[in-house]
GROMACS .gro file of C-alpha atoms in nm:
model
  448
    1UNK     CA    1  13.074  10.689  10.553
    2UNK     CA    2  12.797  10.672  10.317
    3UNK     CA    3  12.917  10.398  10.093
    4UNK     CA    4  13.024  10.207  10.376
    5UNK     CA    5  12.640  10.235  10.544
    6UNK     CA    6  12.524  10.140  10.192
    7UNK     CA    7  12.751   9.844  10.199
    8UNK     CA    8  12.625   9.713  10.515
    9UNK     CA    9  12.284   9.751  10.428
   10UNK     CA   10  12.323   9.490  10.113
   11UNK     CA   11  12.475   9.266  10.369
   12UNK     CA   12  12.216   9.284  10.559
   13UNK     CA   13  11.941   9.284  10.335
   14UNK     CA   14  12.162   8.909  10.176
   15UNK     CA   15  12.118   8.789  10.516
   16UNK     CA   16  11.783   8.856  10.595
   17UNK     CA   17  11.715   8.637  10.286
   18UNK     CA   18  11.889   8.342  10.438
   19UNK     CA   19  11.870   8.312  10.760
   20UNK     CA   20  11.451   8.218  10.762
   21UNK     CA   21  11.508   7.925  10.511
   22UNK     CA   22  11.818   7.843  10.737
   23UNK     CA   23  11.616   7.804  11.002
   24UNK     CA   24  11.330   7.610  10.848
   25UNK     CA   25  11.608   7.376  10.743
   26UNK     CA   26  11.763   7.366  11.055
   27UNK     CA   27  11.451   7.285  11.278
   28UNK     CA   28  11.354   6.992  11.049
   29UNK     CA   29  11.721   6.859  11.069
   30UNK     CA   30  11.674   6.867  11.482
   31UNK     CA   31  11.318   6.715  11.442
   32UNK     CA   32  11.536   6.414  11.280
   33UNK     CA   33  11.819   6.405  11.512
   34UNK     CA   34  11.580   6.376  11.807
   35UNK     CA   35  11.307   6.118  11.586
   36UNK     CA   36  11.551   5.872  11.467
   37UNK     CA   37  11.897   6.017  11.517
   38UNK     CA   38  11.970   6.152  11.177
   39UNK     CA   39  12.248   6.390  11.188
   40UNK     CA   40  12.208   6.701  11.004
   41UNK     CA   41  12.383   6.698  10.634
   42UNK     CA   42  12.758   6.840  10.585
   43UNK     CA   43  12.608   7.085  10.379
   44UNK     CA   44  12.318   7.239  10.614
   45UNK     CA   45  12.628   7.247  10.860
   46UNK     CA   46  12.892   7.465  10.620
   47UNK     CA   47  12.563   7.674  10.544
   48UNK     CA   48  12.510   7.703  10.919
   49UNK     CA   49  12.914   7.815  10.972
   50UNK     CA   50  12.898   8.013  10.714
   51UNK     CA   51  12.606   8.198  10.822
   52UNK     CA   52  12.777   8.216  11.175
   53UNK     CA   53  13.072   8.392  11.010
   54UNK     CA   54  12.905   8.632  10.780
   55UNK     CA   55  12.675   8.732  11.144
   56UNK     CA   56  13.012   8.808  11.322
   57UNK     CA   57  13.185   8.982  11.019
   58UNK     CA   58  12.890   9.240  10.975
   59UNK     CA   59  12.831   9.293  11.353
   60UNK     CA   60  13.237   9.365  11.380
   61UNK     CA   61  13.195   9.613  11.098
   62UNK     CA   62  12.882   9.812  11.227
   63UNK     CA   63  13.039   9.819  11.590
   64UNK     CA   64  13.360   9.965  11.419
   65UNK     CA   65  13.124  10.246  11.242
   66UNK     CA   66  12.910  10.331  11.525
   67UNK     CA   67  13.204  10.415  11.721
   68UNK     CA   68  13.286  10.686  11.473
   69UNK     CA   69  12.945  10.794  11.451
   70UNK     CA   70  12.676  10.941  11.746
   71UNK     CA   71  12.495  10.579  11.732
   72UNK     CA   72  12.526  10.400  12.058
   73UNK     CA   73  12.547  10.030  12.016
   74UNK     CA   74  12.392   9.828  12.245
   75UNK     CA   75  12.447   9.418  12.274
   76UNK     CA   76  12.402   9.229  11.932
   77UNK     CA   77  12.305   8.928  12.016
   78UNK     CA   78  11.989   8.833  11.711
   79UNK     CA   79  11.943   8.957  11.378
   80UNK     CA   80  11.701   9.250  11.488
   81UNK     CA   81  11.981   9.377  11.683
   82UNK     CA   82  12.222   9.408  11.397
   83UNK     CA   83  11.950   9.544  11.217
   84UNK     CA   84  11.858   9.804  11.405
   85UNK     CA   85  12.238   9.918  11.443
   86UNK     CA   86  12.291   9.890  11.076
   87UNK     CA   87  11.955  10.082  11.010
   88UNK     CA   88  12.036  10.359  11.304
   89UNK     CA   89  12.424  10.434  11.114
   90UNK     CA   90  12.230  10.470  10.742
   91UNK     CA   91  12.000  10.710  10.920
   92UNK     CA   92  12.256  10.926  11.092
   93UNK     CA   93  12.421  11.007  10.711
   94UNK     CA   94  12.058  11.061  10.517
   95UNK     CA   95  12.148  11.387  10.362
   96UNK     CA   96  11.925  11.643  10.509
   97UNK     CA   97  11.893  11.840  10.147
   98UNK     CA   98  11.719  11.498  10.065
   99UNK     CA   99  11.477  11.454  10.355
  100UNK     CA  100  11.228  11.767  10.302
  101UNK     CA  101  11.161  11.646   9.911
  102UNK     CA  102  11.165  11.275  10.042
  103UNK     CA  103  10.835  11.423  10.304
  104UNK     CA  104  10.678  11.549   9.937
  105UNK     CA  105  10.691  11.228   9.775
  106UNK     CA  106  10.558  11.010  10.111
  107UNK     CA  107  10.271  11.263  10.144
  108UNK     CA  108  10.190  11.214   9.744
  109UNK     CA  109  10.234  10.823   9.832
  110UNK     CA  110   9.985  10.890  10.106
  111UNK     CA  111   9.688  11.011   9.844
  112UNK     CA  112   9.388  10.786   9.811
  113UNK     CA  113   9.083  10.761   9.588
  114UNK     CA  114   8.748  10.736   9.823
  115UNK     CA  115   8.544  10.490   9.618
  116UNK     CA  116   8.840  10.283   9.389
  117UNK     CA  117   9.187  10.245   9.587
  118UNK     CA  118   9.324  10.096   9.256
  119UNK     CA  119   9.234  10.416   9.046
  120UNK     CA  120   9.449  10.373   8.765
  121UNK     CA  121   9.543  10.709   8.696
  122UNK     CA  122   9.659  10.784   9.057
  123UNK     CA  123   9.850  10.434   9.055
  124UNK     CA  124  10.021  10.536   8.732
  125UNK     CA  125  10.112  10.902   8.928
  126UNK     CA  126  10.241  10.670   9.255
  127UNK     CA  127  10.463  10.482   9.029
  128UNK     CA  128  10.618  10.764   8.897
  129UNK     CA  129  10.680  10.928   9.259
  130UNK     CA  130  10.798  10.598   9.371
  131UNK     CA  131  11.060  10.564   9.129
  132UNK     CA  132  11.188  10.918   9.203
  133UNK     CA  133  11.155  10.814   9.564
  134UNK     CA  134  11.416  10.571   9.551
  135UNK     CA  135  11.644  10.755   9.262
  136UNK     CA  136  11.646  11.025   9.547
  137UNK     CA  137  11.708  10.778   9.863
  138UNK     CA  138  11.998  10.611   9.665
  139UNK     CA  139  12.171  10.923   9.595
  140UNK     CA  140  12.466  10.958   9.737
  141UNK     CA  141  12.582  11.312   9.629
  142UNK     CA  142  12.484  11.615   9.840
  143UNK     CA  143  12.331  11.774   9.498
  144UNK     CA  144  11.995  11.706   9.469
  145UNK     CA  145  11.880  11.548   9.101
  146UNK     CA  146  11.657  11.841   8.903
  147UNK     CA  147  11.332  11.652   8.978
  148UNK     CA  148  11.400  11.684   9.328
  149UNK     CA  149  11.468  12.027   9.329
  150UNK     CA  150  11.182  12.126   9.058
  151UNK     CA  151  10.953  11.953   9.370
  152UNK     CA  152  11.096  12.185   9.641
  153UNK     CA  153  11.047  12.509   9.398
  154UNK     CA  154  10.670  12.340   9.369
  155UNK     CA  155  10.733  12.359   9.023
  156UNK     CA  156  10.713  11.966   8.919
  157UNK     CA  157  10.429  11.818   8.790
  158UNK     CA  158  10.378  11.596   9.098
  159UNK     CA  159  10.341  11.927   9.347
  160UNK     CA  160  10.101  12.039   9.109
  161UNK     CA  161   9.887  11.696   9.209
  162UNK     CA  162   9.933  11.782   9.581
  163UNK     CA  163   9.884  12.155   9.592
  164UNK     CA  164   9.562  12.066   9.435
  165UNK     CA  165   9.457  11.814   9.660
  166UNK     CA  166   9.573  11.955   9.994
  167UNK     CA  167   9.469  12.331   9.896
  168UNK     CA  168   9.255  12.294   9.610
  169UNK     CA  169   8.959  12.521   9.775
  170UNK     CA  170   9.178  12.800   9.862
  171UNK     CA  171   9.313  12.849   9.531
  172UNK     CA  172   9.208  13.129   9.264
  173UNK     CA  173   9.101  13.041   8.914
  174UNK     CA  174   9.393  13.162   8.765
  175UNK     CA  175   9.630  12.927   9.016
  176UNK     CA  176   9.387  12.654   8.955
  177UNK     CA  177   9.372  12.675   8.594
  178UNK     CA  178   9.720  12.696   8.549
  179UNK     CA  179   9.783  12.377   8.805
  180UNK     CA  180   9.498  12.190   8.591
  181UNK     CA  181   9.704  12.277   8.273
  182UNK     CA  182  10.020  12.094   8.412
  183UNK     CA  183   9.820  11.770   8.599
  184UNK     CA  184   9.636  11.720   8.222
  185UNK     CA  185   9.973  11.758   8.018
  186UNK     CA  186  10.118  11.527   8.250
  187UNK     CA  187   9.872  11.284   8.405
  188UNK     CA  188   9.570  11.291   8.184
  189UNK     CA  189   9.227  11.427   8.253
  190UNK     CA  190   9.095  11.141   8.427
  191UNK     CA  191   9.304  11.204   8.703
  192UNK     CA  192   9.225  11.653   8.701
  193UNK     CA  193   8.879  11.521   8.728
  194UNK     CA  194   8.914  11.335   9.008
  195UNK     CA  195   9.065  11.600   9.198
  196UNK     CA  196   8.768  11.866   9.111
  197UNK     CA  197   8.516  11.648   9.215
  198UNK     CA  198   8.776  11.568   9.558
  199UNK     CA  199   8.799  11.241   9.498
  200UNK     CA  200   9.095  11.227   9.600
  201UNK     CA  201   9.256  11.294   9.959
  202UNK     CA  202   9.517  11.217  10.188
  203UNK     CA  203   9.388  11.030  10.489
  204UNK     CA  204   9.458  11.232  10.816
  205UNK     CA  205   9.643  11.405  10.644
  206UNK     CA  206   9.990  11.197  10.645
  207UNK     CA  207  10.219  11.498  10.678
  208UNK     CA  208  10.595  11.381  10.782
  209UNK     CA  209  10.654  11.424  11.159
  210UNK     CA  210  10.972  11.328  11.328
  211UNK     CA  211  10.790  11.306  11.709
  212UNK     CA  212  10.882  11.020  11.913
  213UNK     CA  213  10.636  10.753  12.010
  214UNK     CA  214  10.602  10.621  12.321
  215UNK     CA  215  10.378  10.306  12.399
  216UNK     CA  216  10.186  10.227  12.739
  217UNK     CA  217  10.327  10.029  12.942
  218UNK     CA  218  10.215   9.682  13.022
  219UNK     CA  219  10.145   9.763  13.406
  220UNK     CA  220   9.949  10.069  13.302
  221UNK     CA  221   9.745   9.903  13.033
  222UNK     CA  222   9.648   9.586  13.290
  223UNK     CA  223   9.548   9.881  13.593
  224UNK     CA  224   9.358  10.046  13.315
  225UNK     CA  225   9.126   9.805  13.249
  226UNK     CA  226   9.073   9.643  13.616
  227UNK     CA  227   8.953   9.996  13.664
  228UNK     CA  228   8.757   9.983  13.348
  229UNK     CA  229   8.570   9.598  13.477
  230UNK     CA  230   8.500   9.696  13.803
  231UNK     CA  231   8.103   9.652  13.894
  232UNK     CA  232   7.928   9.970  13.872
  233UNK     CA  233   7.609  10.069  14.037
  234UNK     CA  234   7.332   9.964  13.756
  235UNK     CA  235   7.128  10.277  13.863
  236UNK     CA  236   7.373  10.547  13.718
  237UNK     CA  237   7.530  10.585  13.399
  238UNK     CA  238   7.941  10.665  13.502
  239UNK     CA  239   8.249  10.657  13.280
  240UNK     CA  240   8.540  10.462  13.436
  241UNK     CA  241   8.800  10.750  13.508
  242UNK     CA  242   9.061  10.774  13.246
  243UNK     CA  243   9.439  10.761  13.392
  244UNK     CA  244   9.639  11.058  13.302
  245UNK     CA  245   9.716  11.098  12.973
  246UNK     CA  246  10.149  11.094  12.840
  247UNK     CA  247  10.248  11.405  12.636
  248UNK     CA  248  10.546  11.278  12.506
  249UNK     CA  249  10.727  11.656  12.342
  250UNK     CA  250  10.989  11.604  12.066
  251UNK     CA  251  11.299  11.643  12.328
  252UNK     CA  252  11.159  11.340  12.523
  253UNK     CA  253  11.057  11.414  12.849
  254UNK     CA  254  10.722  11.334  12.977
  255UNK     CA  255  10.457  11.539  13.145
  256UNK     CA  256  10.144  11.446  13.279
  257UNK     CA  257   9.786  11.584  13.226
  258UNK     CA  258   9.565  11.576  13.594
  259UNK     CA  259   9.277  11.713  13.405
  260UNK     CA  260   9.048  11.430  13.404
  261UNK     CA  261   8.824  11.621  13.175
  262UNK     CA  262   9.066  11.630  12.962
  263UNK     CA  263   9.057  11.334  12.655
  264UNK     CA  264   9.214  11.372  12.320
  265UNK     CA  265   9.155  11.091  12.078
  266UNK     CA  266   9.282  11.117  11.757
  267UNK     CA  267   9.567  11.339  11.601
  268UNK     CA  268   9.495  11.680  11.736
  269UNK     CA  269   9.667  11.879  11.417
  270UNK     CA  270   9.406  12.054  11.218
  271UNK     CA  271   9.438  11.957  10.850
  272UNK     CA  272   9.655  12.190  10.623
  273UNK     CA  273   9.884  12.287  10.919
  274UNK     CA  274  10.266  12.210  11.070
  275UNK     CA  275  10.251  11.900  11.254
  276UNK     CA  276  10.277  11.906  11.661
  277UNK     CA  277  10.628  11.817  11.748
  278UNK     CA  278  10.461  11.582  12.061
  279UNK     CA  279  10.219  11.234  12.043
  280UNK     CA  280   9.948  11.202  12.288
  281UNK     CA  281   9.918  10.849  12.383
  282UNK     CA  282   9.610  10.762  12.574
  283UNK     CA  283   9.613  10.418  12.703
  284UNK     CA  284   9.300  10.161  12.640
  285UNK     CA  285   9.024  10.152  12.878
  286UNK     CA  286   8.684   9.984  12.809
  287UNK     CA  287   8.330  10.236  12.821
  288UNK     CA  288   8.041  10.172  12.982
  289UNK     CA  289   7.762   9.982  12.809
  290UNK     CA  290   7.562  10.304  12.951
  291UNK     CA  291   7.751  10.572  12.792
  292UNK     CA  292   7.510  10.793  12.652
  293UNK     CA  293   7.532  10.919  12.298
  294UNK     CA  294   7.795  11.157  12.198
  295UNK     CA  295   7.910  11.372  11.902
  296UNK     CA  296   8.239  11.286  11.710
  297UNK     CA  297   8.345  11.253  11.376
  298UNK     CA  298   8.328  10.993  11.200
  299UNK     CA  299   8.661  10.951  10.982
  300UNK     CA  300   8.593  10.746  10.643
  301UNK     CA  301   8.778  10.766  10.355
  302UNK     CA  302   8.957  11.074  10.462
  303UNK     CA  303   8.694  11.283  10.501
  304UNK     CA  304   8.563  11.375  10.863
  305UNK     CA  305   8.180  11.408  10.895
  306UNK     CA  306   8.000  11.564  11.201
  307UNK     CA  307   7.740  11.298  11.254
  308UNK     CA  308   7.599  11.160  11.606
  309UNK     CA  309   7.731  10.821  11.654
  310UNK     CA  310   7.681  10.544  11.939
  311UNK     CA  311   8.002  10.439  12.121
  312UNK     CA  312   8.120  10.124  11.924
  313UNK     CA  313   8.149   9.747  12.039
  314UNK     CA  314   8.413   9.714  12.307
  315UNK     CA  315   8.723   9.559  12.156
  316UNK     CA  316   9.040   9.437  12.226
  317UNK     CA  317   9.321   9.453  11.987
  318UNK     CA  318   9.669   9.294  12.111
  319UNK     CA  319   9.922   9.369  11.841
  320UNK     CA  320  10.265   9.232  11.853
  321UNK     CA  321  10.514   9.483  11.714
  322UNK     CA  322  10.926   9.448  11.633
  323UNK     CA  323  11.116   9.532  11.898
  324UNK     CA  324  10.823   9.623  12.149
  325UNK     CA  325  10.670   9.304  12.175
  326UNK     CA  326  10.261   9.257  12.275
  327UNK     CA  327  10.105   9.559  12.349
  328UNK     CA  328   9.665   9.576  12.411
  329UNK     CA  329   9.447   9.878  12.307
  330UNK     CA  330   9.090   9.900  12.240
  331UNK     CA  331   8.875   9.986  11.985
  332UNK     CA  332   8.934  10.286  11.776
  333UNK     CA  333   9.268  10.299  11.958
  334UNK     CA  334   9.536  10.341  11.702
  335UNK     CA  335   9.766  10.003  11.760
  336UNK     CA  336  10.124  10.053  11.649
  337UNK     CA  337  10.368  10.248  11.596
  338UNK     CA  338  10.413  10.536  11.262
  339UNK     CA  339  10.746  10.635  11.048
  340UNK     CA  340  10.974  10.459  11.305
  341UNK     CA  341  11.050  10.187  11.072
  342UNK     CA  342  10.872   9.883  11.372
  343UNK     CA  343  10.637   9.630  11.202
  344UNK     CA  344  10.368   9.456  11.331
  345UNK     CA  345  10.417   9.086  11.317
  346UNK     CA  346  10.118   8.984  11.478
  347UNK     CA  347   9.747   9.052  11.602
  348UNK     CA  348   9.458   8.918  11.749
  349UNK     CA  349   9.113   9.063  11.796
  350UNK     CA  350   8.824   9.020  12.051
  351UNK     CA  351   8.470   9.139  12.114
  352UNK     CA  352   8.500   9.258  12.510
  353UNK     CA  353   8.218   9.249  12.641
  354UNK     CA  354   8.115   8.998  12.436
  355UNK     CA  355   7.767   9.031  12.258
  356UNK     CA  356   7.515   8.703  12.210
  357UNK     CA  357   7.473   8.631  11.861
  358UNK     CA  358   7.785   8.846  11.695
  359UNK     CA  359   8.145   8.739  11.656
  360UNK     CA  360   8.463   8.815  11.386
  361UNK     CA  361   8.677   8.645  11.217
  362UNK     CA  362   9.050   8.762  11.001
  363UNK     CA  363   9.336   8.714  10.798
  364UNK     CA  364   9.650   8.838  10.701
  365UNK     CA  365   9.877   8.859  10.471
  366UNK     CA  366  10.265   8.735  10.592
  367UNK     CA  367  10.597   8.796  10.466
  368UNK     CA  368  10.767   8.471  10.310
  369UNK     CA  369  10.361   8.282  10.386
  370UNK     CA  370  10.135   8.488  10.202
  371UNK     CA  371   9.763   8.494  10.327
  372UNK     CA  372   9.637   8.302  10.653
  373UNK     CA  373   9.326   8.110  10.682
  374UNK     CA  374   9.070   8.333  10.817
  375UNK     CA  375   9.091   8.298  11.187
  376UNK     CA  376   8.814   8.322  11.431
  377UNK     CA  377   8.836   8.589  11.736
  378UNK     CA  378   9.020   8.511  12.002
  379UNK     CA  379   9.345   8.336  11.765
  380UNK     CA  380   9.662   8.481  11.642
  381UNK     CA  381   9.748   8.614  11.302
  382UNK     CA  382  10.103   8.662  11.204
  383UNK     CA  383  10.397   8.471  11.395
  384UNK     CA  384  10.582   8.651  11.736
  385UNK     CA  385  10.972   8.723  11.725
  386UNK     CA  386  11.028   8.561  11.368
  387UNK     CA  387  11.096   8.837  11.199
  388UNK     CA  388  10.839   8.854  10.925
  389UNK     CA  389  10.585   9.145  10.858
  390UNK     CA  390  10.186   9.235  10.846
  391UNK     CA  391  10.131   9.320  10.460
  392UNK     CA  392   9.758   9.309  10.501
  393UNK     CA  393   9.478   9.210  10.650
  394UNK     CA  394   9.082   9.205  10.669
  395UNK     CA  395   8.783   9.137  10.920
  396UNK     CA  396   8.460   9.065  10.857
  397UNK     CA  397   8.144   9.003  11.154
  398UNK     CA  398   7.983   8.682  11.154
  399UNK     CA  399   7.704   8.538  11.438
  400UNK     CA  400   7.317   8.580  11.347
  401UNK     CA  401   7.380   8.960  11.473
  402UNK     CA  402   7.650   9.065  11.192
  403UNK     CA  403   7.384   9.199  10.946
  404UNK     CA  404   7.272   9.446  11.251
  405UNK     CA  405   7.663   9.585  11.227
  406UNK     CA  406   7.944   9.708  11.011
  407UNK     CA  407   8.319   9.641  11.100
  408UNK     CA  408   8.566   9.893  11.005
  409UNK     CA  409   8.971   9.932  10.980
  410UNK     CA  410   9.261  10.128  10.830
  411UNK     CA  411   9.608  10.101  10.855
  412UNK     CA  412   9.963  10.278  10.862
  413UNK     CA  413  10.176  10.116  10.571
  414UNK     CA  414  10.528  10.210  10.478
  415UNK     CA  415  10.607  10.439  10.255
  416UNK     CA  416  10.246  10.486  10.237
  417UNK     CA  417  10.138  10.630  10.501
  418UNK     CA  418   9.724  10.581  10.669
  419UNK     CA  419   9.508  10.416  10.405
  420UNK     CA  420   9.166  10.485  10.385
  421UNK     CA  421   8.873  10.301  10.591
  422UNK     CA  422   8.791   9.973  10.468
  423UNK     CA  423   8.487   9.733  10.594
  424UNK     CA  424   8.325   9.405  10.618
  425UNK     CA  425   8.577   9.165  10.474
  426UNK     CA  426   8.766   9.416  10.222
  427UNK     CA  427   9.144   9.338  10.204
  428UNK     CA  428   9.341   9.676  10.384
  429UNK     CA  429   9.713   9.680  10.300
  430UNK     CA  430   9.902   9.544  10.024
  431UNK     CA  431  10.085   9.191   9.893
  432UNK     CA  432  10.460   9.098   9.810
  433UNK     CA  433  10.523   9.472   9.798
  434UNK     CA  434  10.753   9.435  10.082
  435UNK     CA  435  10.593   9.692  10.246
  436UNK     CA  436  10.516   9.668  10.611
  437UNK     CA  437  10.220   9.729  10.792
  438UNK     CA  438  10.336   9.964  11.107
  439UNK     CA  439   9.979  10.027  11.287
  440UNK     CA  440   9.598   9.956  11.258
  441UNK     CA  441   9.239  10.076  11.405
  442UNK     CA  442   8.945   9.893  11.435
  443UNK     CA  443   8.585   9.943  11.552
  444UNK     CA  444   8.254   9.806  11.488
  445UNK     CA  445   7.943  10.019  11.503
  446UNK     CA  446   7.560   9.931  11.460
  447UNK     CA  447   7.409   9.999  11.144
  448UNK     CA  448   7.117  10.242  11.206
   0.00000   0.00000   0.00000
């Protein structure tokens, strides 16, 4: 069953490279047709058949295994549909020995220098979990290689890196000095020293979580916010009420919160603890231009602050994400999905309300385009429904107002988890790493 998933997914993976240029191809060939009645080339067509062919040979073999597996398979009509199905069977037979050292190495992935994201040290000690990563995602035996096991026992090298990070203030001296001992021998100095000074965390702390996501409806998002722009009586400060929030728990079924008081917005685990086996979505809504001032942390770098804060500039953030299509949230609204394997293709960002005098502009880094133009508010970056992924991206405030505030942003990247919090024009994300981007937050505040 295994070698037959792994099979597929090199199938899949050949056709993913071909079917984009295909299409290129085949679009100019109809542009020519229709222009001047050129037909398209005997060899575009044979390419085209044999495409065709190689489609229906893979979708006939991944309907045959789902129907020995518990994978329901749906219609297959594109190539995100095969993918899916082909992606769905290769999870069903990930060994589950493999899975809990697989969490280890995603949360050391996760780990992030505040002040030099390319610290060399720490890139050197990602490259080396990276590679055991995907020795340990390609294995196809139930026994677990010694690395893998020496990182369950916490006796590897690389758990030395993350007990120190994750608990390095509620260690002893004589658990500290002996967890120094084995970073140094293995990792150099540079990098120990890093960690004592915490230089180094993991932002929100990207611990594995298997919860299910589920995404605001359309309907709900468009009531939200003609309840949000509704004229409000200039002599009162009021906050438009909230709808009811979705608790969606790990078995799936959905229960509704009536407390309006009630309004959680960002991951409710405290750091150092067992994830929450449910995600609370709360769908966007705009605030008052009156709301008074309010405490909150401010999350940079990794590191959570209590400072007193104004409520940022109203955004709105429509991402466009595989499989789910356009969804709208506002700022500091987490846009996208995390660990479900969904990229986001697409996004475009607005100041609403808008303010006289300050405006934004971005760009993005595509699959198979590389980096955009930057774009001014308001226009799309990325492509809808063809199939290629966000790598990264940056913002930056322009208008005679953008020295008065700072614009900041983060993102959820495969196999990387939430990077830290990057501003005014810095580039978030990464480039022909094939690495998707799977969620980003945005919000601009005024300087003080």
């Amino acid at each position: 069953m295994e070698t037959a998933d792994h099979n597929l997914l090199e199938k899949l993976a050949s056709l993913s490279e071909n079917f984009p240029k295909l299409g290129i191809r085949l679009s100019l060939a109809a542009k020519e047709l229709q222009n001047a009645g050129t037909p398209p080339s005997e060899s575009l067509l044979e390419e085209l058949i044999a495409y065709g062919r190689d489609f229906a040979t893979l979708k006939e073999q991944g309907l045959e295994l789902a129907k020995t597996s518990q994978v329901s398979a749906g219609a297959i009509f594109s190539f995100t549909d095969l993918e899916n199905l082909i992606k769905a069977l290769a999870s069903t037979t990930e060994s589950s020995s493999s899975q809990p050292v697989l969490n280890i190495l995603n949360q050391i992935l996760a780990i992030a220098h505040q002040q030099q994201p390319e610290f060399p040290p720490l890139q050197s000690l990602k490259a080396k979990a990276k590679e055991l990563h995907q020795l340990i995602s390609h294995t196809k035996s139930d026994k677990l290689p010694d690395e893998a096991q020496a990182l369950i026992a916490e006796t590897h090298p690389l758990s030395a890196v993350l007990k120190l990070v994750k608990q390095g203030k509620n260690l002893d001296d004589e658990q500290w000095l002996e967890l120094e001992e084995k970073v140094n021998a293995s990792f150099g100095k540079k990098l120990m020293l890093a960690i004592s000074r915490e230089k180094l965390t993991i932002p929100n702390d990207s611990l594995p979580t298997t919860s299910r996501i589920k995404l605001p409806a359309l309907e709900e998002l468009n009531r939200t916010q003609n309840i949000a722009t509704q004229p409000t009586n200039t002599q009162k400060s009021t906050v438009p009420s909230l709808p009811p929030l979705i608790v969606v728990p790990s078995g799936g079924a959905e229960t509704a919160i009536e407390d309006p008081d009630v309004m959680i917005l960002e991951d409710p685990t405290p750091r150092g603890t067992k994830p929450v086996d449910e995600i609370i979505i709360v769908p966007g809504v705009e605030v008052s231009k009156n709301f008074p001032t309010v405490e909150r942390p401010n999350m940079m770098f990794g590191e959570t602050t209590n400072q007193k804060s104004v409520v940022s500039v109203g955004l709105k953030v429509l991402v466009h994400i595989q499989n789910i299509g356009d969804r709208i949230f506002a700022g500091r609204e987490y846009a996208g999905t995390r660990g479900q394997g969904f990229r986001v293709e697409a996004f475009q960002i607005n100041i609403e309300p808008p303010i006289p005098g300050l405006n934004l502009e971005y760009m993005a880094h595509v699959s198979d385009i590389g980096d955009s133009p930057w774009l001014e508010a308001g226009k799309l970056a990325g492509e809808r429904g063809k199939a290629r992924r966000i790598e990264g991206f940056a913002i930056r405030l322009t208008g005679i107002q953008a020295a008065n505030y700072d614009v900041f942003y983060t993102a959820h990247v495969q196999n990387m988890g939430d990077l830290p919090v990057y501003s005014n024009g810095a580039y978030c994300g990464t480039r022909n790493q094939a690495l998707r981007v799977e969620g980003i937050k945005v919000w601009i505040e005024p300087k003080n």
